[in-house]
Tab-separated table of N, CA, C and O in Angstrom:
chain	number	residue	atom	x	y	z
D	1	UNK	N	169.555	35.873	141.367
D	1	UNK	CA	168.605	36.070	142.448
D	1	UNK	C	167.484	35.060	142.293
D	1	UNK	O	167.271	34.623	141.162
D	2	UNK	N	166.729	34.636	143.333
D	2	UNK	CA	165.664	33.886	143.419
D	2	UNK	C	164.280	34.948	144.153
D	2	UNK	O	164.054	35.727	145.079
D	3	UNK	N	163.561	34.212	142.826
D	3	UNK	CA	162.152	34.849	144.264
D	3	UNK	C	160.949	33.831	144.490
D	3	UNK	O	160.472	32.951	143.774
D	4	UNK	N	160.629	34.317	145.830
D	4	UNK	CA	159.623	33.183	146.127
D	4	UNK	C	158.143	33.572	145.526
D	4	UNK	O	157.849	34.767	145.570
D	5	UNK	N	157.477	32.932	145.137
D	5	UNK	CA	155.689	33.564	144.460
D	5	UNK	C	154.813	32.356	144.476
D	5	UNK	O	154.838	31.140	144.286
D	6	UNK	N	153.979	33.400	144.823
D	6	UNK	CA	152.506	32.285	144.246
D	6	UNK	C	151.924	33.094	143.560
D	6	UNK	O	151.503	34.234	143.755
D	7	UNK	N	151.938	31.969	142.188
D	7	UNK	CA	151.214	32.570	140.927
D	7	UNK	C	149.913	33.479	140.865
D	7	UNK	O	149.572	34.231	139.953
D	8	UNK	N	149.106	33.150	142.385
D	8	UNK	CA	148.037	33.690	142.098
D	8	UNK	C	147.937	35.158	142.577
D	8	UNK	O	146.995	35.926	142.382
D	9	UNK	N	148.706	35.319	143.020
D	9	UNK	CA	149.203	36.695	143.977
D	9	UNK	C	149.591	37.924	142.675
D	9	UNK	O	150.301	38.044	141.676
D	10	UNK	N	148.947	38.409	143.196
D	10	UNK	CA	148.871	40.319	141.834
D	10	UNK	C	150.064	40.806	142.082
D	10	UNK	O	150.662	41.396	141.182
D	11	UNK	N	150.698	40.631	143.498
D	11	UNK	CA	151.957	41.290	144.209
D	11	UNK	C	153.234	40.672	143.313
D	11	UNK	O	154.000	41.342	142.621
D	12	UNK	N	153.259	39.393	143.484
D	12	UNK	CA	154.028	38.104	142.961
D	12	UNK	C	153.928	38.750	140.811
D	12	UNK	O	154.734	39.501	140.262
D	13	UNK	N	153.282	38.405	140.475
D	13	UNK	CA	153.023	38.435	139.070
D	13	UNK	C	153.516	40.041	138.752
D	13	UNK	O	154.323	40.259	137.848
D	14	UNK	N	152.992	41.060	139.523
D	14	UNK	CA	153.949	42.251	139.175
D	14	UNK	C	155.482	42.642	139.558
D	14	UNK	O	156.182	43.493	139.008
D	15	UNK	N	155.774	41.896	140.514
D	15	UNK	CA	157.227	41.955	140.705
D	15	UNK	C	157.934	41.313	139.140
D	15	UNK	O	158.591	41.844	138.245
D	16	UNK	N	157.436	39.981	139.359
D	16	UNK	CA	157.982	39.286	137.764
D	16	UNK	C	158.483	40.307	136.618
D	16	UNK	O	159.549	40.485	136.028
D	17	UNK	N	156.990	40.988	136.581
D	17	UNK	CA	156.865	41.600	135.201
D	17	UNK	C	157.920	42.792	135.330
D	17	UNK	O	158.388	43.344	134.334
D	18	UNK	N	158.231	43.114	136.537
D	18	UNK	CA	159.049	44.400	136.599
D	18	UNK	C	160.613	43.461	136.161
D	18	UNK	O	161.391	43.795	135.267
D	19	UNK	N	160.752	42.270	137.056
D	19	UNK	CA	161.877	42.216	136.393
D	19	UNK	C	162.574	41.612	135.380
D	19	UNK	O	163.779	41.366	135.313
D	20	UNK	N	161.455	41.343	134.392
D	20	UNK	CA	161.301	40.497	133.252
D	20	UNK	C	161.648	42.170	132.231
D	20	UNK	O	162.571	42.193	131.417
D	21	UNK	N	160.700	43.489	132.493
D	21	UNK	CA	161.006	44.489	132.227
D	21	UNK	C	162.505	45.210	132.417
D	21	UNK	O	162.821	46.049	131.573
D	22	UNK	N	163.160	44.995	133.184
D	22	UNK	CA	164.787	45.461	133.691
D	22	UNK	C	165.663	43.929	132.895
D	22	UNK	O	166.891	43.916	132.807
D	23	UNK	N	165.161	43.246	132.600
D	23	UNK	CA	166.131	41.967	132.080
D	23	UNK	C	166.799	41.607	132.639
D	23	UNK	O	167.792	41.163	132.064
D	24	UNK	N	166.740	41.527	134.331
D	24	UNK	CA	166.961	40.691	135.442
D	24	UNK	C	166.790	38.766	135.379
D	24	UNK	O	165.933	37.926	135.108
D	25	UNK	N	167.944	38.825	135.739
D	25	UNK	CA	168.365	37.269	135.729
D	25	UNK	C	167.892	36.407	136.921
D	25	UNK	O	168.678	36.164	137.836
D	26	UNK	N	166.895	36.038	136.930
D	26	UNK	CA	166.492	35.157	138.611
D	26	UNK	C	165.710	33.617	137.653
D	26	UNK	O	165.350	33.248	136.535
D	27	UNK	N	165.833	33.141	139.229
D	27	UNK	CA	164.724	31.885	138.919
D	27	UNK	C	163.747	31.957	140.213
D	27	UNK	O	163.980	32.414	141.332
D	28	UNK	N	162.507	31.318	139.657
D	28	UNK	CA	161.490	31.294	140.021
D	28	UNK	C	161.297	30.437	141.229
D	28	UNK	O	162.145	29.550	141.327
D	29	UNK	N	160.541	30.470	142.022
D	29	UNK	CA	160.282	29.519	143.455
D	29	UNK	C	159.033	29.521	143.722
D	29	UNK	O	158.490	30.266	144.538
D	30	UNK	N	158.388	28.510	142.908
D	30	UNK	CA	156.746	28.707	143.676
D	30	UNK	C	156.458	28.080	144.818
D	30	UNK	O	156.008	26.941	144.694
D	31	UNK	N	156.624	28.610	146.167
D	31	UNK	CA	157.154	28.395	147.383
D	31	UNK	C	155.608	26.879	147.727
D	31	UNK	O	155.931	25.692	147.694
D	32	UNK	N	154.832	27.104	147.873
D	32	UNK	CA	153.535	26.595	147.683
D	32	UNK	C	154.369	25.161	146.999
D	32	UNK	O	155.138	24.703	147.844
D	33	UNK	N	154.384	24.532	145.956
D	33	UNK	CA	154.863	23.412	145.425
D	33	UNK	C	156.065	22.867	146.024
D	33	UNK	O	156.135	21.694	146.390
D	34	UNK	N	157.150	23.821	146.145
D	34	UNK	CA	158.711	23.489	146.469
D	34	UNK	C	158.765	24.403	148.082
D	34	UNK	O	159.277	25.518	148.192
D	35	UNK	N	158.187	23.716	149.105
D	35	UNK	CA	158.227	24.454	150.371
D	35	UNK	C	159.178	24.549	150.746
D	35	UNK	O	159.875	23.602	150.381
D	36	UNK	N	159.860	25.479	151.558
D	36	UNK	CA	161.091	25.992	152.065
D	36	UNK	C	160.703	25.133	153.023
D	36	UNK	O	159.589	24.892	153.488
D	37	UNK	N	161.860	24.670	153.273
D	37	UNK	CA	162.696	23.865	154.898
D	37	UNK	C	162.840	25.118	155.961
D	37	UNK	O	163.083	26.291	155.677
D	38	UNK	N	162.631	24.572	157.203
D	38	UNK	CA	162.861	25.194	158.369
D	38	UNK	C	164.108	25.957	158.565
D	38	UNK	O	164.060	27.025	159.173
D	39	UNK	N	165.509	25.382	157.980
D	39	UNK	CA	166.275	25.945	157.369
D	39	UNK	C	166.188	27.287	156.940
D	39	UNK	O	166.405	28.362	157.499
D	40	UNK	N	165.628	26.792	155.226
D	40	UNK	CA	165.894	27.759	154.271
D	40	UNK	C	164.864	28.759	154.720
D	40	UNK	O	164.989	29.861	154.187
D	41	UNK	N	164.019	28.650	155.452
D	41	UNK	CA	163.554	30.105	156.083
D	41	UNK	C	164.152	30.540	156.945
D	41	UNK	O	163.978	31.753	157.065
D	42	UNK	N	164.841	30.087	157.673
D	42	UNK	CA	166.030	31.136	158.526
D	42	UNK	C	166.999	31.855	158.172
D	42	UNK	O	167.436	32.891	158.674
D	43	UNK	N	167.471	31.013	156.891
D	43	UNK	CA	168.610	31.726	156.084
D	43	UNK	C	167.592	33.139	155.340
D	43	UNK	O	168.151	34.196	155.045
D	44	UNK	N	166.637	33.008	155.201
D	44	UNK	CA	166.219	34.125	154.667
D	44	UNK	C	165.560	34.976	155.363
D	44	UNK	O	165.397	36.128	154.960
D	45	UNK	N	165.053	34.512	156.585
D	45	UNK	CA	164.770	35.373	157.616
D	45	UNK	C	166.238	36.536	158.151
D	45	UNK	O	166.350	37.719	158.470
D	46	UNK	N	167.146	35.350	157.997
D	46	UNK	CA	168.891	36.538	158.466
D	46	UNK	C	168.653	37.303	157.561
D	46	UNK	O	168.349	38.474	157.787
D	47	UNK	N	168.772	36.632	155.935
D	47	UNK	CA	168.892	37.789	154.897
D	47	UNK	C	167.987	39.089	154.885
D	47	UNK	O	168.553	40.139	154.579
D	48	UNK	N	166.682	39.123	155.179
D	48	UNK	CA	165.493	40.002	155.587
D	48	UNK	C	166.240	40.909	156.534
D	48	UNK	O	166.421	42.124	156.455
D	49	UNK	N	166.682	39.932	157.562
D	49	UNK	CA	167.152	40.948	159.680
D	49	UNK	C	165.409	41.154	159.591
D	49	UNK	O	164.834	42.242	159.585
D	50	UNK	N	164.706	39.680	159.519
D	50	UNK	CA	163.669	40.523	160.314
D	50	UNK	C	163.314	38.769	160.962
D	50	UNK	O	163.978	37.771	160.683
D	51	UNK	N	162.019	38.824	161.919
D	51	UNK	CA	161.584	37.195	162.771
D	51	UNK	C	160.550	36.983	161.973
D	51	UNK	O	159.827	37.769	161.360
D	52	UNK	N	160.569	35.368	162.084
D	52	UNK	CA	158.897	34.977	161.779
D	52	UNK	C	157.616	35.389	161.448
D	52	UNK	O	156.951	35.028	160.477
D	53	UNK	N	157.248	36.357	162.532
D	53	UNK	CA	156.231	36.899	162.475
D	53	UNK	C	156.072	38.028	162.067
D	53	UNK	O	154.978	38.592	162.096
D	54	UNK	N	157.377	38.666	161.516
D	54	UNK	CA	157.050	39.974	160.590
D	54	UNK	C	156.544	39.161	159.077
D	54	UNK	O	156.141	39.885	158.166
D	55	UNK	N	156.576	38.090	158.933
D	55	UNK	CA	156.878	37.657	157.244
D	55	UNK	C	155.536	36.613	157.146
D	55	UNK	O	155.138	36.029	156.138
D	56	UNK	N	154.898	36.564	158.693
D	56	UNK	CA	153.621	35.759	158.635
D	56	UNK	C	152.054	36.989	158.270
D	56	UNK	O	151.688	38.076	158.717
D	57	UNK	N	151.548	36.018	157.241
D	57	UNK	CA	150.258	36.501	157.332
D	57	UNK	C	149.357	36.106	157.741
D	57	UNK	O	148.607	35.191	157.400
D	58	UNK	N	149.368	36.804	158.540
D	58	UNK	CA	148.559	36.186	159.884
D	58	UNK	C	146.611	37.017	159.384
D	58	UNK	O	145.823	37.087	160.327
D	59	UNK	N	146.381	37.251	158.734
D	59	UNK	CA	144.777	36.855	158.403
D	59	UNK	C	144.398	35.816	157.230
D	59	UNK	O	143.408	35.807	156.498
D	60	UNK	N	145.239	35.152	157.272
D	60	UNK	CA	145.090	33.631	156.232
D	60	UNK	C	144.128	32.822	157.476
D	60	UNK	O	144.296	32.859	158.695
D	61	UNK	N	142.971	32.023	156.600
D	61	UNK	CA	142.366	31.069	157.231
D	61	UNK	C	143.518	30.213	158.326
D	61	UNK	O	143.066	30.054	159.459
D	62	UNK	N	144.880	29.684	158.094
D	62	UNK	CA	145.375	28.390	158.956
D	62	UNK	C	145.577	29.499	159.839
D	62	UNK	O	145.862	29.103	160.969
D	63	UNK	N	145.520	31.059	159.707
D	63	UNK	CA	146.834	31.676	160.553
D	63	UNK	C	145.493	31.743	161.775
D	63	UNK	O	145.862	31.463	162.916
D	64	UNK	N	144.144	32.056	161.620
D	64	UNK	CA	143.577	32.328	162.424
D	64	UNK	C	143.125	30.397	163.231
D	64	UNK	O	143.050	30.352	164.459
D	65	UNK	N	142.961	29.487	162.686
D	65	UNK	CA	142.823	28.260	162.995
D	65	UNK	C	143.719	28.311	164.381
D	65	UNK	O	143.350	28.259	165.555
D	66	UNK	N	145.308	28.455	163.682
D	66	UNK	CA	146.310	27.839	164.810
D	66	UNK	C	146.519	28.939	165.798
D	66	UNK	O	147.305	28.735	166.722
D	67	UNK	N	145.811	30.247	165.688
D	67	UNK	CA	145.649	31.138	166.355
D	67	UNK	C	146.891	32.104	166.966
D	67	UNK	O	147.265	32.607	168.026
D	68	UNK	N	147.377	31.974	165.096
D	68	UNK	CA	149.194	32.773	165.413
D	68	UNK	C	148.622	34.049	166.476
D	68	UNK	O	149.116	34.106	167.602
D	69	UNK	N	147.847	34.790	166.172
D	69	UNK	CA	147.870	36.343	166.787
D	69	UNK	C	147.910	36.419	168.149
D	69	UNK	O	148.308	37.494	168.598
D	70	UNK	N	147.541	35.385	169.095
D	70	UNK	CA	147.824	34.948	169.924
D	70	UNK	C	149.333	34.415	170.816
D	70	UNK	O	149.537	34.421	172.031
D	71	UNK	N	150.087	34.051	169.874
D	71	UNK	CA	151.870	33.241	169.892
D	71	UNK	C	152.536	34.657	170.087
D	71	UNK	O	152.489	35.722	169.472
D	72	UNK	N	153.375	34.053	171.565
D	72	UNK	CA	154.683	34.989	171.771
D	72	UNK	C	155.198	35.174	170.386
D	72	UNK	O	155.295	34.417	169.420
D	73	UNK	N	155.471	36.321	170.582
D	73	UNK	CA	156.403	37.212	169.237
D	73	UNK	C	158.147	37.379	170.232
D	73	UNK	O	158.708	38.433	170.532
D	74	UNK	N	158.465	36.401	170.434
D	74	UNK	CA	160.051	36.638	171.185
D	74	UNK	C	161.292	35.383	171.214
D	74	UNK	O	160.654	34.331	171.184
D	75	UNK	N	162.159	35.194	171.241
D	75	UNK	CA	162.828	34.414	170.908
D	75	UNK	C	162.814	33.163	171.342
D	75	UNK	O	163.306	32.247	170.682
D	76	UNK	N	162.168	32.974	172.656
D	76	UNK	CA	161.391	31.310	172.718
D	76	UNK	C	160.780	31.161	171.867
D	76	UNK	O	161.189	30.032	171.596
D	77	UNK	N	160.218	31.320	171.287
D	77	UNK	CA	158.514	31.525	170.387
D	77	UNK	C	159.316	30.987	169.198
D	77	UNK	O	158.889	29.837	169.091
D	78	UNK	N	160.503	31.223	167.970
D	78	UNK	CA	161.101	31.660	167.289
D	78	UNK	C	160.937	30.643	166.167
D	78	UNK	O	160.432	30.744	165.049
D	79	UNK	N	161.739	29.250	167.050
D	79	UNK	CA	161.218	28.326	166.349
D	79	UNK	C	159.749	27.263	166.110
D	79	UNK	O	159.911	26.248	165.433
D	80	UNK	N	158.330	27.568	166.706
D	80	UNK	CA	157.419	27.466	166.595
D	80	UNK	C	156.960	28.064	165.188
D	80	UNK	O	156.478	27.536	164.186
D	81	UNK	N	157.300	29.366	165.511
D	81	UNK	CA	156.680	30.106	164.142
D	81	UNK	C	157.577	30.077	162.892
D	81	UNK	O	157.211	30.776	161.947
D	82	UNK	N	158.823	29.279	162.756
D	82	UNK	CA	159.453	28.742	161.892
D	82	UNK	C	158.612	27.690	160.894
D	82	UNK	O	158.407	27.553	159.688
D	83	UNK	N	158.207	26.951	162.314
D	83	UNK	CA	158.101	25.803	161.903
D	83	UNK	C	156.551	25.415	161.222
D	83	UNK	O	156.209	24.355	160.696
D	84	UNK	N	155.854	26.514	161.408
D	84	UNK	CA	154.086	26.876	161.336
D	84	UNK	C	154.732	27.329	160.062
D	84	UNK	O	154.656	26.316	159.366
D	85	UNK	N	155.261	28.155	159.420
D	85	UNK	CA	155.690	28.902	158.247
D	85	UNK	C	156.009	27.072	157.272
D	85	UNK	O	155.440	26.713	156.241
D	86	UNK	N	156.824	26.463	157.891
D	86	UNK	CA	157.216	25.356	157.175
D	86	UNK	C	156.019	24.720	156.744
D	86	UNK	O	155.555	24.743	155.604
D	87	UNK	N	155.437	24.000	158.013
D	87	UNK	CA	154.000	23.095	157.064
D	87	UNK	C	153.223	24.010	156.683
D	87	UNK	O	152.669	23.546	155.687
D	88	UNK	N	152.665	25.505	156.954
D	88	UNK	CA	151.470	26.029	156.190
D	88	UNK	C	152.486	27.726	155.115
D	88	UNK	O	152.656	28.910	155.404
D	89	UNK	N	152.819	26.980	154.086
D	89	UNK	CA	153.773	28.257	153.567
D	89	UNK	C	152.670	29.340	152.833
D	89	UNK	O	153.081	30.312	152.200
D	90	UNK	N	151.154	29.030	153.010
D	90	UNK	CA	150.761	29.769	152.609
D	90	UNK	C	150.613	31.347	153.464
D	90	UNK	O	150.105	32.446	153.242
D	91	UNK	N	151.425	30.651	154.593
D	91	UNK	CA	151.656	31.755	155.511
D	91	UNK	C	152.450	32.662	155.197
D	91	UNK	O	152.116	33.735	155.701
D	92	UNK	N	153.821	32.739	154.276
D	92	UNK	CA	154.735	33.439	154.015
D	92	UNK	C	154.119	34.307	153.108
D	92	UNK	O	153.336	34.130	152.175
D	93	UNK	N	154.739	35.439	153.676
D	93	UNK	CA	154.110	37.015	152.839
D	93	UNK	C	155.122	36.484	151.900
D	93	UNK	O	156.003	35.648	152.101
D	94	UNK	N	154.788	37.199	150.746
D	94	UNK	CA	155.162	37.002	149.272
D	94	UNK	C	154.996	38.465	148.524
D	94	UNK	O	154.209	39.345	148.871
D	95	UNK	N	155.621	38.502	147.774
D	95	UNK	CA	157.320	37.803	147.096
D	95	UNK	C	158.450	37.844	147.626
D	95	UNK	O	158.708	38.774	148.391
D	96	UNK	N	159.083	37.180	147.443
D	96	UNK	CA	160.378	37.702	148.648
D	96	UNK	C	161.676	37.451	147.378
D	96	UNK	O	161.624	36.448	146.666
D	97	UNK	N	162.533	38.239	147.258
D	97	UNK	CA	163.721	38.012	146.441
D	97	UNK	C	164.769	37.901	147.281
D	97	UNK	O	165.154	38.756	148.079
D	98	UNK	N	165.289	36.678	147.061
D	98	UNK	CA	166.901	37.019	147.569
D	98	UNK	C	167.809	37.390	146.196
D	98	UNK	O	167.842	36.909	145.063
D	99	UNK	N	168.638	38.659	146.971
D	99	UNK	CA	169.619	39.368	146.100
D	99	UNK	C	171.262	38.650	145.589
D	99	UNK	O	171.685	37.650	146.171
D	100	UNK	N	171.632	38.961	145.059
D	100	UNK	CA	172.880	38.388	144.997
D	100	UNK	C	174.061	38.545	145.594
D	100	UNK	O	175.085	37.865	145.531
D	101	UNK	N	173.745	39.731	146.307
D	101	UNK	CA	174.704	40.547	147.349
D	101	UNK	C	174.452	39.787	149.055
D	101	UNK	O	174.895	40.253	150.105
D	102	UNK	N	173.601	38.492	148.894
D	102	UNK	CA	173.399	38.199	150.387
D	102	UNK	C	172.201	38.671	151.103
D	102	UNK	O	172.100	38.263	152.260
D	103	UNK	N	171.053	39.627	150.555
D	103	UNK	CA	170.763	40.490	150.881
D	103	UNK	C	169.352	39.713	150.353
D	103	UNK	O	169.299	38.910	149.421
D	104	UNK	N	168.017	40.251	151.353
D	104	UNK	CA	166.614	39.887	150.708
D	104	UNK	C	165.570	40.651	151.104
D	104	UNK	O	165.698	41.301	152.141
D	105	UNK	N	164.406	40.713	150.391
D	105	UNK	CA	163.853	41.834	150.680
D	105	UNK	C	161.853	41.006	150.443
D	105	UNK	O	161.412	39.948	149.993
D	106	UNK	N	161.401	41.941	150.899
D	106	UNK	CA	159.657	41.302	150.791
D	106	UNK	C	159.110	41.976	149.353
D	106	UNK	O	158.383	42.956	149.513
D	107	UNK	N	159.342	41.613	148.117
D	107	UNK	CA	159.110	42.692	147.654
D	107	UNK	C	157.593	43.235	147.008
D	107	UNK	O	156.993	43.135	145.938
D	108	UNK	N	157.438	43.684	147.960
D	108	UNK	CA	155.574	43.889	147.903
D	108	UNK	C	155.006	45.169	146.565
D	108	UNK	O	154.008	45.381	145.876
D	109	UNK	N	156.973	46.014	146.889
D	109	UNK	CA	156.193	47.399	145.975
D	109	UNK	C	157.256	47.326	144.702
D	109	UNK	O	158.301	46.683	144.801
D	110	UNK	N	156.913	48.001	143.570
D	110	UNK	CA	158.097	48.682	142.450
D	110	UNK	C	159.298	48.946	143.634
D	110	UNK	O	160.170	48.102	143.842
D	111	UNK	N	159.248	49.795	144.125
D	111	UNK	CA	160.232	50.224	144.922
D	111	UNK	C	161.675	49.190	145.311
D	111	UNK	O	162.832	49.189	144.890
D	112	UNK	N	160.802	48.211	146.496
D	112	UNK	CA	161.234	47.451	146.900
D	112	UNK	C	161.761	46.370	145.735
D	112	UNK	O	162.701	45.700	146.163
D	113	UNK	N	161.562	46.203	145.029
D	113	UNK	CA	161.806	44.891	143.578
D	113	UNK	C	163.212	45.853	143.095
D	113	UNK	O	164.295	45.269	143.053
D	114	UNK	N	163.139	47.435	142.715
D	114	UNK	CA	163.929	48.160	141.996
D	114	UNK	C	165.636	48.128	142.958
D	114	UNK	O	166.781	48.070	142.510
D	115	UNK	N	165.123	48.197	144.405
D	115	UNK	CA	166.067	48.510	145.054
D	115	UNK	C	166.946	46.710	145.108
D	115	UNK	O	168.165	46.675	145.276
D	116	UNK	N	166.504	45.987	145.019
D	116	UNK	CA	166.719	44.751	144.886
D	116	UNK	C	167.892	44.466	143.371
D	116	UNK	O	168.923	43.798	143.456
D	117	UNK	N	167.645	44.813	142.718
D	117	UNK	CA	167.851	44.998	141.343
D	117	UNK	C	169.172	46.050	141.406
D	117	UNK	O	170.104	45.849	140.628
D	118	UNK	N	169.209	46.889	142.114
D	118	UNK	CA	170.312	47.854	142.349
D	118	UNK	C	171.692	47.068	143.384
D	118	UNK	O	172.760	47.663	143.532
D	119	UNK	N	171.529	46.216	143.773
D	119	UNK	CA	172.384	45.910	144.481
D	119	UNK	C	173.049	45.005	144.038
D	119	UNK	O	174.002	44.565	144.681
């Protein structure tokens, strides 16, 4: 499995530790340094089944600049907010694991990291 983090994130650093605790096999993605391609956020947007703008954080300084809260949330819209995720990744909610089963998840709680880990 891979997960995406920024180091500075409490969310990010406790997922780790949970699965550094279970002796879970992943590698690291500090999304921030090694930005996901327009691409590789779609492939993980399928893996999620969720759009753009569920996975944007939209009260980040760029999010209010480019004035996401404002942007159609609908499938014209789709690749705009792809592509806003691409140059400003500080937009992507974090952590996100992809599973080994195909499968990916946001993993914000214990919960969500554990159920990740189960599959």
């Amino acid at each position: 499995m891979e997960i995406w983090i920024n180091p500075a994130c409490s969310k990010c650093r406790s997922a780790l530790s949970l699965l550094d605790a279970e002796g879970a096999d992943y590698t690291v993605r500090r999304y921030l340094e090694d930005v996901p391609t327009e691409d590789e956020i779609r492939e993980v947007l399928d893996r999620l089944g969720l759009e753009p703008w569920d996975i944007t954080r939209t009260q980040e300084d760029v999010a209010k600049e480019l004035g996401l809260k404002e942007w159609a949330r609908d499938a014209g819209s789709r690749d705009r907010w792809i592509a806003a995720l691409s140059e400003h990744p500080k937009l992507i909610q974090r952590p996100i694991i992809t599973a080994e089963d195909g499968t990916a998840v946001v993993a914000r709680t214990d919960e969500a990291v554990r159920d990740t880990l189960s599959r």
